[in-house]
Coordinates of C-alpha atoms in Angstrom, one line a residue:
M28 CA 25.3 -15.6 -1.0
S29 CA 25.3 -18.7 -3.1
A30 CA 23.1 -21.4 -2.4
N31 CA 24.6 -23.7 0.0
Q32 CA 26.0 -20.5 1.8
T33 CA 23.9 -19.2 5.3
P34 CA 23.6 -15.4 5.0
K35 CA 25.2 -13.2 7.7
P36 CA 22.0 -11.3 9.1
H37 CA 22.0 -8.1 11.0
P38 CA 19.3 -9.1 13.4
G39 CA 16.6 -6.4 15.3
P40 CA 16.5 -6.0 19.2
K41 CA 14.4 -9.4 20.4
P42 CA 10.8 -9.2 20.7
S43 CA 8.9 -9.7 23.5
A44 CA 7.8 -12.8 25.1
T45 CA 4.4 -14.0 23.9
A46 CA 1.6 -13.6 26.9
S47 CA -1.4 -15.2 27.2
P48 CA -4.4 -14.7 24.9
N49 CA -6.6 -11.8 26.9
T50 CA -3.0 -9.3 27.0
P51 CA -1.6 -7.0 23.9
H52 CA 1.2 -9.9 23.1
S53 CA -1.9 -12.6 22.4
P54 CA -0.5 -15.0 20.1
T55 CA -3.8 -14.8 17.6
L56 CA -6.2 -11.7 16.7
A57 CA -9.0 -13.5 17.9
H58 CA -9.1 -11.9 20.5
L59 CA -8.0 -8.3 19.3
T60 CA -11.9 -6.6 20.2
E61 CA -12.9 -8.2 23.2
R62 CA -9.5 -6.7 24.7
A63 CA -9.8 -3.3 23.2
A64 CA -13.3 -3.7 25.0
D65 CA -12.2 -4.2 28.0
Q66 CA -9.7 -2.4 28.1
W67 CA -11.0 0.8 26.5
P68 CA -14.6 0.7 26.3
Q69 CA -15.9 4.5 26.1
A70 CA -13.0 5.5 23.6
P71 CA -13.6 6.2 20.2
A72 CA -12.0 3.2 18.1
L73 CA -13.4 4.6 14.4
R74 CA -14.4 8.5 13.2
W75 CA -15.6 8.8 10.0
R76 CA -16.9 11.9 7.9
E77 CA -20.5 11.3 6.1
P78 CA -21.2 12.7 3.1
D79 CA -23.4 15.1 4.1
G80 CA -20.2 16.4 6.5
T81 CA -21.5 14.6 9.9
L82 CA -18.4 13.3 12.2
H83 CA -19.1 10.2 13.6
H84 CA -17.7 7.7 15.4
L85 CA -18.2 4.0 16.9
T86 CA -16.6 3.5 20.7
F87 CA -14.5 0.2 20.9
A88 CA -17.3 -1.2 22.7
E89 CA -19.6 -0.4 20.1
A90 CA -17.4 -1.7 17.5
H91 CA -16.9 -5.3 19.6
T92 CA -20.2 -5.5 19.6
A93 CA -21.2 -5.0 16.4
A94 CA -17.7 -7.1 14.9
E95 CA -19.2 -10.2 17.0
E96 CA -22.9 -10.0 15.5
I97 CA -21.2 -10.2 11.9
A98 CA -19.2 -12.9 13.1
R99 CA -22.2 -14.9 14.5
G100 CA -23.9 -14.2 11.4
L101 CA -20.8 -15.4 8.7
M102 CA -20.9 -18.6 11.2
A103 CA -24.9 -18.8 10.5
L104 CA -24.0 -19.0 6.5
G105 CA -22.5 -22.0 6.9
L106 CA -18.7 -20.7 6.6
A107 CA -16.3 -22.7 8.6
P108 CA -12.8 -22.2 10.1
G109 CA -10.5 -21.1 7.2
D110 CA -13.0 -20.4 4.4
R111 CA -12.4 -17.3 2.5
I112 CA -14.5 -14.6 2.7
A113 CA -13.6 -11.3 -0.1
V114 CA -14.4 -7.7 0.1
Q115 CA -15.0 -5.7 -2.6
S116 CA -14.8 -2.3 -0.8
R117 CA -13.1 1.1 -0.1
L118 CA -11.8 1.5 3.4
R119 CA -14.8 2.6 6.1
P120 CA -16.4 1.2 9.0
E121 CA -17.9 -2.0 7.7
W122 CA -14.7 -3.4 6.0
T123 CA -12.7 -2.6 9.2
L124 CA -15.5 -4.7 11.1
L125 CA -15.7 -7.5 8.5
L126 CA -12.0 -7.9 9.2
L127 CA -12.1 -8.3 13.1
A128 CA -15.0 -10.7 12.7
A129 CA -12.8 -13.2 10.5
A130 CA -10.1 -12.5 13.2
S131 CA -12.3 -13.8 16.0
S132 CA -14.5 -16.5 13.6
G133 CA -11.3 -18.1 12.3
L134 CA -12.1 -17.0 8.6
V135 CA -9.7 -15.8 6.0
L136 CA -10.4 -12.5 4.5
V137 CA -9.4 -11.6 1.1
S138 CA -9.2 -7.9 -0.1
L139 CA -10.5 -6.9 -3.6
L140 CA -9.7 -3.0 -3.9
P141 CA -12.6 -0.9 -5.0
T142 CA -11.2 -0.9 -9.1
T143 CA -11.0 -4.4 -9.4
V144 CA -12.7 -5.2 -13.0
P145 CA -14.6 -8.1 -13.5
E146 CA -11.9 -10.6 -14.8
E147 CA -9.5 -9.9 -11.9
I148 CA -12.3 -10.5 -9.5
A149 CA -13.0 -13.8 -11.2
H150 CA -9.6 -14.8 -11.0
V151 CA -9.1 -14.0 -7.6
L152 CA -12.2 -15.5 -6.2
N153 CA -11.9 -18.7 -8.3
D154 CA -7.8 -19.0 -7.0
C155 CA -8.6 -18.5 -3.1
D156 CA -12.1 -20.5 -3.6
A157 CA -13.8 -17.8 -2.1
K158 CA -17.7 -19.2 -0.3
A159 CA -18.9 -15.2 0.0
V160 CA -18.2 -11.7 -1.4
I161 CA -19.3 -8.5 0.4
C162 CA -19.4 -5.2 -1.9
E163 CA -19.8 -2.3 -1.2
D164 CA -22.5 -0.8 -3.1
A165 CA -24.7 -1.4 -6.1
D166 CA -21.9 -0.3 -8.6
Q167 CA -19.4 -3.1 -6.9
L168 CA -22.4 -5.3 -7.1
A169 CA -22.4 -5.1 -10.3
K170 CA -19.3 -6.2 -11.1
V171 CA -19.3 -9.1 -9.0
E172 CA -22.7 -10.1 -10.7
A173 CA -20.8 -9.7 -14.1
A174 CA -18.0 -12.1 -12.9
R175 CA -20.3 -14.5 -11.0
P176 CA -21.1 -17.2 -14.3
R177 CA -17.1 -17.3 -14.0
I178 CA -16.6 -18.0 -10.4
P179 CA -18.6 -21.5 -9.7
G180 CA -17.5 -21.9 -5.9
L181 CA -19.1 -18.6 -5.0
R182 CA -22.2 -19.4 -2.8
Q183 CA -23.0 -16.1 -1.6
V184 CA -23.1 -12.3 -2.5
L185 CA -23.4 -9.5 0.0
V186 CA -23.7 -5.8 0.4
M187 CA -23.0 -3.3 3.2
D188 CA -25.5 -0.6 1.5
E189 CA -29.2 -1.3 0.4
V190 CA -29.1 -1.6 -3.4
A191 CA -32.7 -0.6 -4.1
G192 CA -35.3 -1.0 -7.0
R193 CA -34.4 -4.8 -7.2
D194 CA -37.0 -7.8 -6.9
D195 CA -34.1 -10.1 -5.0
P196 CA -32.1 -7.6 -3.0
P197 CA -28.6 -9.1 -1.9
L198 CA -28.4 -10.0 1.8
T199 CA -27.5 -6.6 3.6
L200 CA -25.3 -6.5 6.5
A201 CA -27.2 -4.9 8.7
R202 CA -29.6 -8.5 7.8
L203 CA -26.7 -10.6 8.6
R204 CA -26.3 -9.5 11.9
A205 CA -29.9 -10.2 12.7
A206 CA -29.9 -13.4 11.7
G207 CA -26.2 -14.3 13.6
E208 CA -27.9 -13.0 16.6
H209 CA -30.9 -15.8 16.8
A210 CA -29.0 -18.5 14.4
V211 CA -25.8 -19.2 16.5
T212 CA -24.9 -18.2 20.6
P213 CA -22.1 -16.3 21.5
A214 CA -20.7 -19.6 23.3
A215 CA -20.8 -21.1 19.6
L216 CA -18.9 -18.4 18.7
A217 CA -16.4 -18.3 21.5
R218 CA -15.5 -22.2 21.2
R219 CA -14.6 -20.6 17.3
R220 CA -12.5 -18.1 18.7
A221 CA -10.6 -20.4 21.5
S222 CA -10.0 -22.8 18.0
V223 CA -7.6 -20.2 16.3
R224 CA -4.6 -20.9 16.2
P225 CA -1.2 -18.6 15.2
D226 CA -0.5 -20.6 12.1
D227 CA -4.0 -20.0 10.4
L228 CA -4.3 -17.7 8.0
L229 CA -6.1 -13.9 8.4
V230 CA -6.0 -12.7 5.1
I231 CA -4.5 -13.4 1.5
I232 CA -3.8 -9.8 -0.1
Y233 CA -3.5 -10.5 -4.4
T234 CA -0.3 -8.6 -5.1
S235 CA 1.2 -8.5 -8.8
G236 CA 3.8 -10.8 -9.7
T237 CA 6.6 -9.9 -12.2
T238 CA 4.7 -12.1 -14.6
G239 CA 1.4 -13.7 -15.2
P240 CA -2.2 -13.3 -13.2
K241 CA -2.2 -11.7 -9.7
K242 CA -0.8 -14.1 -6.8
G243 CA -2.2 -14.2 -3.3
C244 CA -0.1 -13.7 -0.1
A245 CA -1.1 -15.6 2.5
L246 CA -0.5 -14.2 5.9
S247 CA -1.4 -15.4 9.7
H248 CA -2.5 -14.4 12.6
G249 CA 1.2 -15.1 14.1
N250 CA 2.8 -12.9 10.8
Y251 CA 0.6 -10.1 12.2
V252 CA 1.2 -10.2 16.0
A253 CA 4.7 -10.6 15.0
V254 CA 4.2 -6.7 13.6
L255 CA 2.5 -5.5 16.1
A256 CA 4.5 -6.6 19.0
A257 CA 7.4 -4.5 17.7
H258 CA 5.7 -1.6 17.5
P259 CA 6.4 0.7 20.6
S260 CA 3.2 1.1 23.5
P261 CA 1.9 4.6 22.6
P262 CA 2.7 7.1 25.7
R263 CA -0.3 7.8 27.7
S264 CA -0.5 10.4 30.7
P265 CA -1.3 9.0 34.1
L266 CA -4.0 11.6 34.1
A267 CA -5.8 10.2 31.0
S268 CA -9.1 9.2 31.1
P269 CA -9.8 5.6 30.8
D270 CA -12.6 6.7 27.9
A271 CA -9.4 8.6 25.7
S272 CA -8.0 7.2 22.8
N273 CA -4.4 6.8 22.9
G274 CA -4.1 9.5 19.8
T275 CA -5.3 8.9 16.1
I276 CA -4.3 7.2 13.4
F277 CA -4.8 8.8 10.0
V278 CA -4.6 6.3 6.8
V279 CA -4.6 8.2 3.4
T280 CA -4.2 4.8 1.5
G281 CA -7.0 2.5 0.3
P282 CA -7.7 -0.8 2.2
H283 CA -4.8 -2.5 1.4
T284 CA -1.4 -3.7 2.9
I285 CA -0.5 -0.5 4.6
A286 CA -4.1 -0.1 5.9
L287 CA -5.1 -3.1 6.9
L288 CA -2.0 -3.6 9.5
M289 CA -2.9 0.2 10.8
Q290 CA -6.8 -1.0 11.2
L291 CA -5.2 -4.0 13.5
L292 CA -2.7 -1.6 15.1
T293 CA -5.7 0.3 16.2
W294 CA -7.4 -2.4 18.4
W295 CA -3.7 -4.0 19.2
S296 CA -2.6 -0.6 21.0
G297 CA -6.2 1.7 21.9
Y298 CA -5.8 4.6 18.8
T299 CA -8.6 5.9 17.0
L300 CA -8.9 4.9 13.5
S301 CA -9.8 7.8 10.7
W302 CA -9.1 7.6 6.7
F303 CA -9.2 10.0 4.0
Q304 CA -12.8 9.9 2.5
G305 CA -11.2 10.4 -1.2
G306 CA -11.1 13.7 -3.0
S307 CA -8.4 16.1 -4.0
A308 CA -5.0 16.2 -2.7
D309 CA -6.4 19.7 -1.8
E310 CA -9.0 17.4 0.6
M311 CA -6.7 15.2 2.0
A312 CA -5.1 17.8 3.1
A313 CA -7.6 19.4 4.9
E314 CA -8.6 15.9 6.4
L315 CA -5.2 15.3 7.5
Q316 CA -5.0 18.7 9.4
A317 CA -8.2 18.8 11.1
A318 CA -7.7 14.8 12.1
R319 CA -4.9 15.7 14.5
P320 CA -3.3 12.3 13.9
S321 CA -0.6 11.0 16.3
I322 CA 0.5 8.6 13.7
V323 CA 0.3 8.6 9.7
P324 CA 1.3 6.0 6.9
L325 CA 2.0 7.7 3.9
V326 CA 2.8 7.0 0.3
P327 CA 5.4 9.5 -1.5
L328 CA 3.2 10.5 -3.6
A329 CA 0.9 11.7 -0.3
L330 CA 4.5 13.1 0.8
E331 CA 4.8 15.1 -2.0
N332 CA 1.4 16.4 -2.6
I333 CA 2.1 18.0 0.8
Y334 CA 5.5 19.1 0.1
R335 CA 3.9 21.0 -2.8
A336 CA 1.2 22.6 -1.3
V337 CA 3.8 24.1 1.5
L338 CA 5.6 25.6 -1.2
A339 CA 2.8 26.7 -3.2
A340 CA 1.8 28.5 0.3
H341 CA 4.6 31.0 -0.5
P342 CA 5.7 33.2 -3.3
A343 CA 7.9 31.1 -6.1
E344 CA 11.0 33.7 -5.4
R345 CA 10.8 32.2 -1.4
H346 CA 11.1 28.8 -2.1
P347 CA 15.2 28.5 -2.0
Q348 CA 14.9 30.5 1.4
L349 CA 12.4 28.0 2.8
L350 CA 14.9 25.0 1.4
D351 CA 17.9 26.3 2.9
A352 CA 16.0 26.9 6.1
A353 CA 15.2 23.3 6.5
R354 CA 18.4 22.4 6.0
T355 CA 19.8 24.7 8.4
G356 CA 17.1 23.4 11.2
L357 CA 18.1 20.2 10.1
R358 CA 22.0 20.4 11.1
V359 CA 20.9 22.3 14.1
R360 CA 18.5 19.1 15.6
E361 CA 21.5 16.9 14.6
L362 CA 23.6 19.0 16.3
R363 CA 20.9 19.2 19.7
A364 CA 20.6 15.5 19.4
A365 CA 24.4 14.4 19.2
G366 CA 24.9 16.7 22.7
Q367 CA 26.3 19.5 20.6
P368 CA 26.6 23.0 21.1
V369 CA 24.8 25.3 18.8
P370 CA 26.4 29.0 18.7
D371 CA 24.0 31.6 19.9
D372 CA 23.2 33.5 16.9
L373 CA 22.2 30.0 15.3
Q374 CA 20.1 29.0 18.4
E375 CA 18.6 32.5 18.2
W376 CA 17.4 31.9 14.5
F377 CA 16.5 28.3 14.9
E378 CA 14.3 29.4 17.8
R379 CA 12.5 32.1 16.0
T380 CA 11.9 29.9 12.7
D381 CA 10.8 27.2 15.0
R382 CA 7.7 28.8 15.9
T383 CA 7.0 30.6 12.5
L384 CA 8.0 29.0 9.4
F385 CA 8.5 25.3 10.9
A386 CA 5.4 25.6 13.1
E387 CA 3.4 26.4 9.8
V388 CA 4.7 23.5 8.0
R389 CA 3.9 20.7 11.3
E390 CA 0.6 22.2 11.3
R391 CA 0.0 20.8 8.3
F392 CA -0.1 17.1 9.8
G393 CA -2.1 18.6 12.7
G394 CA 0.1 19.9 15.0
N395 CA 0.1 16.7 17.3
L396 CA 2.0 14.1 15.4
R397 CA 4.6 11.9 16.7
R398 CA 5.4 9.9 13.9
A399 CA 5.1 9.4 10.1
T400 CA 6.5 6.7 8.1
V401 CA 6.8 6.6 4.2
S402 CA 7.2 3.7 2.1
G403 CA 6.2 1.8 -0.9
A404 CA 8.8 4.0 -3.4
P405 CA 11.6 5.5 -3.6
V406 CA 11.6 9.5 -2.1
S407 CA 13.3 12.2 -2.8
R408 CA 16.5 12.8 -0.4
D409 CA 15.4 16.6 -0.6
I410 CA 12.0 16.2 0.9
L411 CA 12.7 13.9 3.6
T412 CA 15.4 16.5 4.5
F413 CA 12.7 19.4 4.1
F414 CA 9.9 17.9 6.6
V415 CA 12.9 16.6 8.8
G416 CA 14.7 19.9 9.0
C417 CA 11.4 21.3 9.6
G418 CA 10.7 19.1 12.6
L419 CA 8.0 16.7 11.3
P420 CA 9.0 12.8 13.3
L421 CA 9.1 11.5 9.6
V422 CA 10.9 8.3 9.1
E423 CA 11.5 5.8 6.0
C424 CA 10.9 2.2 6.2
Y425 CA 10.5 -0.6 4.1
G426 CA 8.1 -3.6 4.3
M427 CA 6.2 -5.9 1.7
T428 CA 3.1 -7.6 1.7
E429 CA 4.7 -10.7 2.3
T430 CA 6.3 -9.5 5.7
A431 CA 2.8 -8.1 6.8
A432 CA 3.7 -4.8 5.7
A433 CA 6.8 -4.3 7.8
A434 CA 10.6 -5.5 8.1
T435 CA 12.6 -2.3 9.4
S436 CA 11.9 1.6 10.0
N437 CA 14.0 4.2 10.9
T438 CA 12.2 5.9 14.2
P439 CA 12.3 9.5 15.0
D440 CA 14.9 9.4 17.7
D441 CA 17.0 6.9 15.5
N442 CA 16.3 8.3 12.1
R443 CA 19.3 8.0 9.0
I444 CA 17.7 9.8 6.0
G445 CA 18.5 8.4 3.0
T446 CA 18.2 4.5 4.4
V447 CA 14.9 2.5 5.7
G448 CA 15.9 2.2 9.2
K449 CA 17.4 -1.2 11.1
P450 CA 15.1 -4.6 11.7
L451 CA 12.3 -4.7 13.9
P452 CA 12.4 -6.6 16.6
G453 CA 12.6 -10.5 16.0
V454 CA 13.1 -9.8 12.2
E455 CA 16.8 -10.6 10.6
V456 CA 18.1 -9.0 7.5
A457 CA 21.0 -10.0 5.2
I458 CA 22.4 -9.3 1.6
A459 CA 23.1 -12.0 -0.8
D460 CA 26.1 -12.3 -3.1
D461 CA 23.9 -10.6 -5.9
G462 CA 22.7 -7.9 -3.8
E463 CA 19.5 -8.9 -2.9
V464 CA 18.0 -8.3 0.3
L465 CA 17.0 -11.3 2.2
I466 CA 14.6 -11.2 5.6
K467 CA 13.5 -13.6 8.1
G468 CA 11.3 -13.3 10.9
A469 CA 7.7 -14.6 12.5
N470 CA 6.2 -11.7 10.3
V471 CA 7.2 -13.4 6.9
F472 CA 4.3 -15.3 5.0
H473 CA 3.2 -18.3 4.9
G474 CA 4.1 -18.1 0.8
Y475 CA 1.8 -17.6 -1.5
W476 CA -1.8 -19.1 -2.0
G477 CA -1.9 -22.4 -4.3
Y478 CA 1.7 -22.7 -4.7
D479 CA 4.1 -25.3 -3.6
E480 CA 6.7 -22.7 -1.7
G481 CA 9.2 -25.7 -1.8
E482 CA 9.0 -25.6 -5.5
F483 CA 8.2 -21.6 -6.1
G484 CA 10.8 -20.4 -3.8
T485 CA 10.0 -17.4 -2.6
V486 CA 11.3 -18.7 1.0
R487 CA 14.1 -20.6 1.0
D488 CA 15.7 -21.7 4.2
G489 CA 13.4 -19.3 6.3
W490 CA 14.8 -16.3 4.1
L491 CA 12.2 -14.4 2.2
H492 CA 13.7 -13.4 -1.3
T493 CA 12.4 -10.0 -1.7
G494 CA 13.6 -9.1 -5.2
D495 CA 14.7 -5.8 -4.0
L496 CA 18.2 -4.8 -4.0
G497 CA 20.4 -3.4 -1.1
A498 CA 22.9 -3.0 0.9
I499 CA 23.6 -2.8 5.0
D500 CA 26.2 -0.1 6.4
A501 CA 28.2 -0.7 9.4
E502 CA 25.6 0.6 11.9
G503 CA 23.0 -1.9 10.6
Y504 CA 21.1 0.7 8.5
L505 CA 19.0 -0.9 5.4
H506 CA 20.3 1.3 2.2
L507 CA 17.8 0.6 -0.4
T508 CA 19.7 0.7 -4.3
G509 CA 17.3 -0.9 -7.0
R510 CA 15.1 -4.1 -7.9
K511 CA 15.4 -7.3 -9.2
K512 CA 11.9 -7.8 -10.4
E513 CA 10.3 -6.0 -13.0
L514 CA 7.4 -4.6 -10.8
V515 CA 6.8 -1.2 -11.0
Q516 CA 6.6 0.5 -7.8
L517 CA 4.0 3.8 -8.3
S518 CA 4.3 7.0 -6.1
N519 CA 1.4 5.9 -4.4
G520 CA 2.6 2.8 -3.2
M521 CA 1.0 0.2 -6.0
A522 CA 3.3 -2.1 -6.9
V523 CA 2.1 -3.3 -10.6
T524 CA 3.5 -5.1 -13.0
P525 CA 3.6 -4.1 -16.5
H526 CA 3.2 -7.1 -18.1
P527 CA -0.7 -7.9 -18.8
F528 CA -0.6 -4.3 -20.2
E529 CA 2.3 -5.0 -23.0
R530 CA 1.0 -8.4 -23.7
E531 CA -1.9 -6.5 -24.9
L532 CA -0.7 -4.4 -27.1
R533 CA 1.9 -6.8 -28.8
A534 CA -0.8 -8.5 -30.0
H535 CA -2.1 -5.7 -32.0
P536 CA -0.5 -6.3 -35.6
L537 CA 1.4 -2.8 -36.1
I538 CA 2.9 -3.1 -32.8
S539 CA 6.2 -4.9 -31.8
Q540 CA 7.4 -3.5 -28.4
A541 CA 5.6 -2.0 -25.5
V542 CA 7.9 -0.9 -22.7
L543 CA 5.9 0.8 -19.7
Y544 CA 7.4 3.3 -17.4
G545 CA 6.5 4.7 -13.7
E546 CA 8.6 3.5 -11.1
A547 CA 8.1 6.2 -8.6
R548 CA 6.0 8.1 -10.2
P549 CA 2.2 8.7 -10.2
H550 CA 0.6 6.3 -13.1
L551 CA 2.2 4.6 -15.9
V552 CA 3.1 5.8 -19.2
A553 CA 4.5 3.6 -22.3
L554 CA 7.0 3.7 -24.9
I555 CA 5.7 2.1 -28.4
T556 CA 7.6 0.9 -31.4
L557 CA 6.1 -0.6 -34.7
D558 CA 6.6 -3.5 -36.7
A559 CA 8.4 -1.9 -39.6
R560 CA 6.7 -4.6 -42.4
Q561 CA 3.0 -4.4 -41.2
A562 CA 3.7 -0.4 -40.6
A563 CA 4.3 -0.6 -44.4
D564 CA 1.7 -2.3 -45.5
W565 CA -1.4 -0.7 -43.1
A566 CA 0.1 2.9 -44.6
S567 CA 0.3 1.5 -48.1
A568 CA -3.4 0.9 -48.2
R569 CA -4.3 4.4 -47.0
G570 CA -2.2 6.4 -49.0
L571 CA 0.1 7.2 -45.7
P572 CA 4.0 7.2 -45.4
T573 CA 5.5 3.6 -45.6
D574 CA 8.7 4.9 -43.5
V575 CA 8.1 4.5 -40.1
P576 CA 9.6 8.3 -39.1
A577 CA 7.3 10.0 -41.0
L578 CA 4.7 7.5 -40.2
V579 CA 4.6 7.9 -36.7
R580 CA 4.1 11.4 -37.0
S581 CA 0.4 11.0 -38.6
P582 CA -2.7 11.2 -37.0
E583 CA -4.2 8.2 -38.6
L584 CA -1.3 6.0 -37.3
L585 CA -1.5 7.6 -33.8
D586 CA -5.3 7.4 -33.8
E587 CA -4.8 3.9 -34.2
I588 CA -2.2 3.6 -31.4
R589 CA -4.7 5.3 -29.2
D590 CA -7.2 3.1 -29.9
A591 CA -5.0 0.2 -29.0
V592 CA -3.9 1.6 -25.9
E593 CA -7.4 2.3 -24.6
R594 CA -8.7 -1.3 -25.8
A595 CA -5.9 -2.4 -23.8
N596 CA -6.8 -0.2 -20.5
G597 CA -10.3 -1.6 -20.9
G598 CA -9.7 -4.7 -19.3
L599 CA -6.8 -3.7 -16.8
Q600 CA -7.8 -2.1 -13.2
E601 CA -6.9 2.1 -13.3
Y602 CA -3.0 1.7 -11.7
F603 CA -2.1 -1.1 -14.6
R604 CA -3.3 1.3 -17.5
A605 CA -1.0 3.5 -18.9
R606 CA -2.5 7.3 -19.7
A607 CA 0.4 8.6 -22.2
F608 CA 2.3 6.9 -24.7
H609 CA 5.0 7.7 -27.1
V610 CA 5.1 5.8 -30.6
L611 CA 9.0 5.4 -31.1
D612 CA 10.6 6.1 -34.9
R613 CA 12.6 3.4 -35.3
D614 CA 12.2 -0.3 -33.6
L615 CA 14.1 -1.7 -30.5
S616 CA 17.5 -3.3 -31.1
A617 CA 19.6 -6.5 -29.6
D618 CA 22.7 -4.5 -31.7
A619 CA 21.9 -1.7 -29.3
G620 CA 21.5 -3.7 -26.0
E621 CA 18.0 -2.7 -26.0
L622 CA 16.7 -5.9 -26.4
T623 CA 18.7 -9.1 -25.1
V624 CA 19.5 -12.2 -26.7
S625 CA 16.5 -14.3 -25.9
L626 CA 15.1 -10.8 -27.7
K627 CA 13.1 -9.9 -24.5
V628 CA 13.4 -6.0 -23.7
A629 CA 16.3 -5.1 -21.7
R630 CA 13.9 -2.8 -19.5
P631 CA 16.8 -1.1 -17.0
V632 CA 18.7 -0.4 -20.5
V633 CA 15.3 1.2 -22.3
H634 CA 14.2 3.0 -19.1
T635 CA 18.0 4.5 -18.9
R636 CA 18.2 5.4 -22.7
F637 CA 15.1 7.1 -23.0
R638 CA 14.2 9.0 -19.6
D639 CA 13.7 12.2 -21.0
L640 CA 11.3 11.0 -23.3
F641 CA 9.4 9.0 -20.7
E642 CA 9.5 12.1 -18.5
S643 CA 8.6 14.2 -21.0
L644 CA 5.1 12.4 -21.0
Y645 CA 4.4 13.5 -17.7
D646 CA 4.4 17.3 -18.1

């Protein structure tokens, strides 16, 4: 599509009409806790396990009271509508309550992952001009305090957990709630709530760009309402107790894009929210099974871990039989869905296998699953086939932080494996002439905080230019084929830019190039090349071989490069760090197509040419 052409869109179904503020289709989320407390007062909204193993929950009525008290406390601090408050914490009840409090009081929540380092804290809080930050505990507080001299606009630092042993303990959320009860009336909060409009911002989520520092995606109440309204209403038995939830959502990721949407969906549709407390893959699998969820959003890495656990439960010699059984199971399910006959012997086999092997696989997800989604990075078709063949309602979907986490999706009843589905209701998808995926809809963000979108150009004529490459088939399913951007999408769903690490390494005199790799892998690895002249001088001074092929095998050289990698890693969040590296025995070459005319790394060429080498670093 050229600049003056209008793309031919593939629209999703029409969204339902917007209704009044106290209906499920409110134009804002300011009334979210109030409506949920009215509809499901004693149903469990949040369920979590404390470190001592005890299980706790908050009802929708209790959560509404807590969120209201926090909102009044934040107002008592003098925070005005539109002010930004940052939260640096793992996902826990207080995180959710702060999100809901911000929604009802017109504040804008800024998410900081608990792995964020002081340098990034200073950048984010200065960039969004945050007035307050809420830290999870003493460790997070220490990082914020290390950055605070560089954050002149920050007025207040609070903590979720009491910090002992300090002469000047910071304000806790408990004391904030108590202060709000006395300083701000419920009527004042009601007036603030009534003033919230659909275009008002709800969150700013900082994501990696292709170059430079992180940019903040500014997302409004209306963006999220558009996505939530597209979610089908959960089935509910007419005999169900009014104090029962509509099922459980189990979140395995940290408090970022997908988890944020799932928290809002909990209050929108009356689910119970539970989440992975952290730990090993085995612990995650055990918590998932115990939660017996109805909905599970997964990143590919989590799905791959479950897949490996399923296979590990059987002798290796049986693995080909298991995979073949799942493929056959998928064929039977497809015949049934198409209304075609299934041969009697195949039907008998299927029913027997569905009660045994397939049921065992479904039980890994708790045996109560209505929908599992996977997004954030490419997923192996074989893994998808395995789970769907075993009867899991597993579907691929697609979205970005810039689209409030969602844009297209398959459904359990309309699932085209190998695609990311069709546009959600109210969303249009088109493909530009260069293959880039374009998205238009009420879910598309307002732009990056602090950038003029008219100049920045991520959204042009209402179309979000995603940086992803794709195609739409004749039936309207979106196939993703690659990425225009140089973001690396890890298998845990995190999108990271390679530039900060590479830039730091290239500052070392011995290093000419550093190329990160990690698309759909659990972490980053690096290919490093040497500046031949600098390396020869360095080696000669130490009595080492001066030719590069011999030098790269020298323990002294490898120790020097290892130190450089550790220094580069030290100032970066963990997802941006390289965990392994290889020093190539030659430099990259423009003649070989590894460098562009302007001597930039031709990343696709390097990744393809050295793929086996990169992959060997994961062994």
